[in-house]
Coordinates of C-alpha atoms and ligand atoms in Angstrom, one line a residue:
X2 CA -2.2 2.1 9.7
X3 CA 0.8 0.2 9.0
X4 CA 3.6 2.5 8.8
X5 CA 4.1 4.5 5.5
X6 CA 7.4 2.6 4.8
X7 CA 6.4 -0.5 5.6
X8 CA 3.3 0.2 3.1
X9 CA 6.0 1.6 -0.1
X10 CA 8.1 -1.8 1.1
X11 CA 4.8 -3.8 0.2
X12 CA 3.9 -2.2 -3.1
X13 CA 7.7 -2.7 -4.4
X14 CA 7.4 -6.3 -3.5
X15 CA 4.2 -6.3 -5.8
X16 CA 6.2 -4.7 -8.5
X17 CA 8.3 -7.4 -9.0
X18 CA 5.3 -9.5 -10.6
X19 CA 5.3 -6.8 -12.9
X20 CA 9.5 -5.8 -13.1
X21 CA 10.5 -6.0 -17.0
X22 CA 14.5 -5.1 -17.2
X23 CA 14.2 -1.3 -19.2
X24 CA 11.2 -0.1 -17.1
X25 CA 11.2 3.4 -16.0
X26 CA 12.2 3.7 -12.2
X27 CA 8.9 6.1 -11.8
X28 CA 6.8 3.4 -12.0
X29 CA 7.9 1.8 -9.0
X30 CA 8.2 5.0 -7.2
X31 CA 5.1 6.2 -8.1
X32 CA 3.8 2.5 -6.8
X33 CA 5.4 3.5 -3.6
X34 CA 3.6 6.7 -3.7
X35 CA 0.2 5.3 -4.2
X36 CA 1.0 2.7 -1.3
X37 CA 1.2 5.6 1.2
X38 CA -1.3 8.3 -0.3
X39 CA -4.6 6.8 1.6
X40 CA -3.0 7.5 4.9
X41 CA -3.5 11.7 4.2
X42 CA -7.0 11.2 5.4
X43 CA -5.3 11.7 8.8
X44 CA -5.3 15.2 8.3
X45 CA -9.4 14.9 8.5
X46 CA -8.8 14.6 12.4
X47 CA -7.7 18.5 12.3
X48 CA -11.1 19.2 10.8
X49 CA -13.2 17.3 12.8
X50 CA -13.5 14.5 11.2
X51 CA -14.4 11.8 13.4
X52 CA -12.8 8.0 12.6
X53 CA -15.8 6.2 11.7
X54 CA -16.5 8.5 8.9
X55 CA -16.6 8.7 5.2
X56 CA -14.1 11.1 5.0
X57 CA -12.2 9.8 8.0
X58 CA -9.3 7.2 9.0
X59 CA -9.5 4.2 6.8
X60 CA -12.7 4.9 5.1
X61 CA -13.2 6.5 1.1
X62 CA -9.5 6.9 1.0
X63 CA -9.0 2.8 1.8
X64 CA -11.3 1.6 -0.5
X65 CA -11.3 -0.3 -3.6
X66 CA -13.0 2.4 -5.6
X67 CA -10.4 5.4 -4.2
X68 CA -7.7 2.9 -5.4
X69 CA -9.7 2.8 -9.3
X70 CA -9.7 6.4 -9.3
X71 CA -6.2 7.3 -7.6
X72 CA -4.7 5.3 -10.1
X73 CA -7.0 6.9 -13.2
X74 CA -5.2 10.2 -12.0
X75 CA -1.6 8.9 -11.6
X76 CA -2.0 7.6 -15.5
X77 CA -3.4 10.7 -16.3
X78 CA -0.6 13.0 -14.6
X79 CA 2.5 11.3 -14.8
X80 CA 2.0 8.2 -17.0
X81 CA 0.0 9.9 -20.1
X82 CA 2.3 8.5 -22.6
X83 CA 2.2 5.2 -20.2
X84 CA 5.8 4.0 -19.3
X85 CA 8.4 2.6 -21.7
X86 CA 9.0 -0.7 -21.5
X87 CA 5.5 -1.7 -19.4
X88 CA 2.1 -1.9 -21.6
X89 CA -0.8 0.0 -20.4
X90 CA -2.9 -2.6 -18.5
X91 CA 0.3 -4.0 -16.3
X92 CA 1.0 -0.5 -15.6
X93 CA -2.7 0.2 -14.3
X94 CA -2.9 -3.2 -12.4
X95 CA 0.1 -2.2 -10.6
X96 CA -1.0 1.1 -9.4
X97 CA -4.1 -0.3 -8.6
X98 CA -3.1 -3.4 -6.4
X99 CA 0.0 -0.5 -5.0
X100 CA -2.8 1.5 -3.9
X101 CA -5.2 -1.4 -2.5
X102 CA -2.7 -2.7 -0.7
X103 CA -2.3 -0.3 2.1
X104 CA -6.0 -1.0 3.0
X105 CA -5.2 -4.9 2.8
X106 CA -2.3 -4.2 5.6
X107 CA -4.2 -1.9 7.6
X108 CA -7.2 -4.6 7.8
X109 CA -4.6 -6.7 9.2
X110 CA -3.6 -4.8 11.8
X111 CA -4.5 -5.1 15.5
X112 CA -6.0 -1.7 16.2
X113 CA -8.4 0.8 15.3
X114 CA -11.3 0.8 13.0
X115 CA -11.0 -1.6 10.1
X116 CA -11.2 -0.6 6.2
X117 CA -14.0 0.8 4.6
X118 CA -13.1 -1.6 1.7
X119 CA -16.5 -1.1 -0.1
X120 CA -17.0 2.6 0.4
X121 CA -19.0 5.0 -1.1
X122 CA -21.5 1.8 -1.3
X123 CA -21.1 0.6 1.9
X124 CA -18.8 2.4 4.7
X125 CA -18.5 -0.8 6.4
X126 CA -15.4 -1.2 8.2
X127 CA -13.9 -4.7 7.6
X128 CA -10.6 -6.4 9.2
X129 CA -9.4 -9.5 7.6
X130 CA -9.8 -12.6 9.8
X131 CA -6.0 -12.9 10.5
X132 CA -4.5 -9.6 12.1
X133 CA -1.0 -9.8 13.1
X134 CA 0.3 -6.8 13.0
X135 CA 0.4 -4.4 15.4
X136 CA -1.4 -1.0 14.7
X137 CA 1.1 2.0 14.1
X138 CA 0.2 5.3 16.0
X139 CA -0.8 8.1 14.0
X140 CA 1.7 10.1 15.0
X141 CA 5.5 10.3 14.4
X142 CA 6.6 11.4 17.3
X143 CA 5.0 8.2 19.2
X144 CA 7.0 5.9 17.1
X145 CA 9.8 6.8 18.4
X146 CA 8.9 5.6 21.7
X147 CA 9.6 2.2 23.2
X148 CA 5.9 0.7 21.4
X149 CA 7.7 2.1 18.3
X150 CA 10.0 -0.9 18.6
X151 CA 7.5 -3.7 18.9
X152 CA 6.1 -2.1 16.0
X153 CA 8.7 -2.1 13.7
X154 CA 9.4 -5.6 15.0
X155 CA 6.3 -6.5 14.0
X156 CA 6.0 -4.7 10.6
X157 CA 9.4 -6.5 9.8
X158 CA 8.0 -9.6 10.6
X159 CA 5.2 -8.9 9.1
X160 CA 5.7 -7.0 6.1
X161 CA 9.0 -6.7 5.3
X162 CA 10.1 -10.3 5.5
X163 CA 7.4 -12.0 3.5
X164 CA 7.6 -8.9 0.6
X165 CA 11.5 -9.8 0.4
X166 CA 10.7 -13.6 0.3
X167 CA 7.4 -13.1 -1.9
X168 CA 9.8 -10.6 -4.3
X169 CA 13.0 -13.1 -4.2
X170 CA 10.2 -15.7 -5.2
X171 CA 9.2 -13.9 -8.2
X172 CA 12.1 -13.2 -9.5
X173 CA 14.4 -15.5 -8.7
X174 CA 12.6 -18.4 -11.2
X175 CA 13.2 -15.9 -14.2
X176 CA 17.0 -15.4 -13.4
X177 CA 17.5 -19.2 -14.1
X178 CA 16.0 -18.7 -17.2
X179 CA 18.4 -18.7 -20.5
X180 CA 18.7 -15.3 -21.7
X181 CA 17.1 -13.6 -18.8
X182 CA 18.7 -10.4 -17.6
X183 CA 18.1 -8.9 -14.5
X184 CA 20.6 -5.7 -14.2
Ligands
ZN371 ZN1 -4.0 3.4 6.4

């Protein structure tokens, strides 16, 4: 995994595409939840749950079809009445592509097993072609060790720098537009 802030950083960046002055702030924190949520299949690990498996690191829980359903039940539970000032089918792209994204980091990552992108149908484990960064540990406590700072350096290169420049991109065309606001 990238770490799980460097994943919320990634799925606010995306939310810019979608950032309409008025929206609700839930949207975006509930894109930064979905970013994070496939990570919990760590806990799998404490039931025996070996990597390679459906159930385990970067399978189901990575995959395109676990990002389709998280984001049916995030509509469902906190977005029933959708979000004011976003339509229905922004909202469910966003939470959709929030949710994929962590699996699209984690496949370009330098370590482990790659991402079952394709699960249930195939549990294939995929890594993109082009895997700079380096793999976070799955535990906390090893991040705050001296490999903790060549990963963060990494994830800020890696992550953080291009979502600020990709979400200063998006937005900065629309503030030279007449009219726009962007408080
Ligand atoms: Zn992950």
């Amino acid at each position: 995994m990238a770490s799980a802030f460097s994943h919320a950083v990634a799925a606010l960046s995306l939310g810019t595409c979608f950032y309409r002055p008025g929206v609700s702030k839930r949207v975006w924190l509930a894109g930064a939840v979905c970013s994070v949520i496939p990570d919990l299949d760590v806990v799998g690990f404490r039931f025996g749950i070996r990597y390679g498996d459906f159930w385990g690191h970067r399978g189901f829980t990575h995959s395109l079809v676990f990002a389709a359903l998280f984001t049916a039940v995030v509509l469902f539970v906190c977005f029933r009445r959708g979000a004011p000032g976003l339509g229905r089918f922004p909202l469910t792209a966003y939470l959709f592509l929030a949710t994929a994204s962590h699996g699209v980091l984690d496949a370009m990552t330098n370590g482990g097993l790659g991402v079952a992108f394709f699960s249930p149908f195939d549990n294939t484990r995929y890594f993109l072609p082009w895997r700079p960064i380096r793999v976070s540990p799955l535990s906390v406590g090893r991040f705050f060790s001296p490999q903790g700072y060549l990963i963060l350096k990494s994830e800020l290169l890696w992550i953080w720098l291009p979502a600020v420049a990709f979400a200063a991109l998006v937005l900065m065309p629309r503030r030279k537009q007449p009219g726009a606001t962007m408080n």
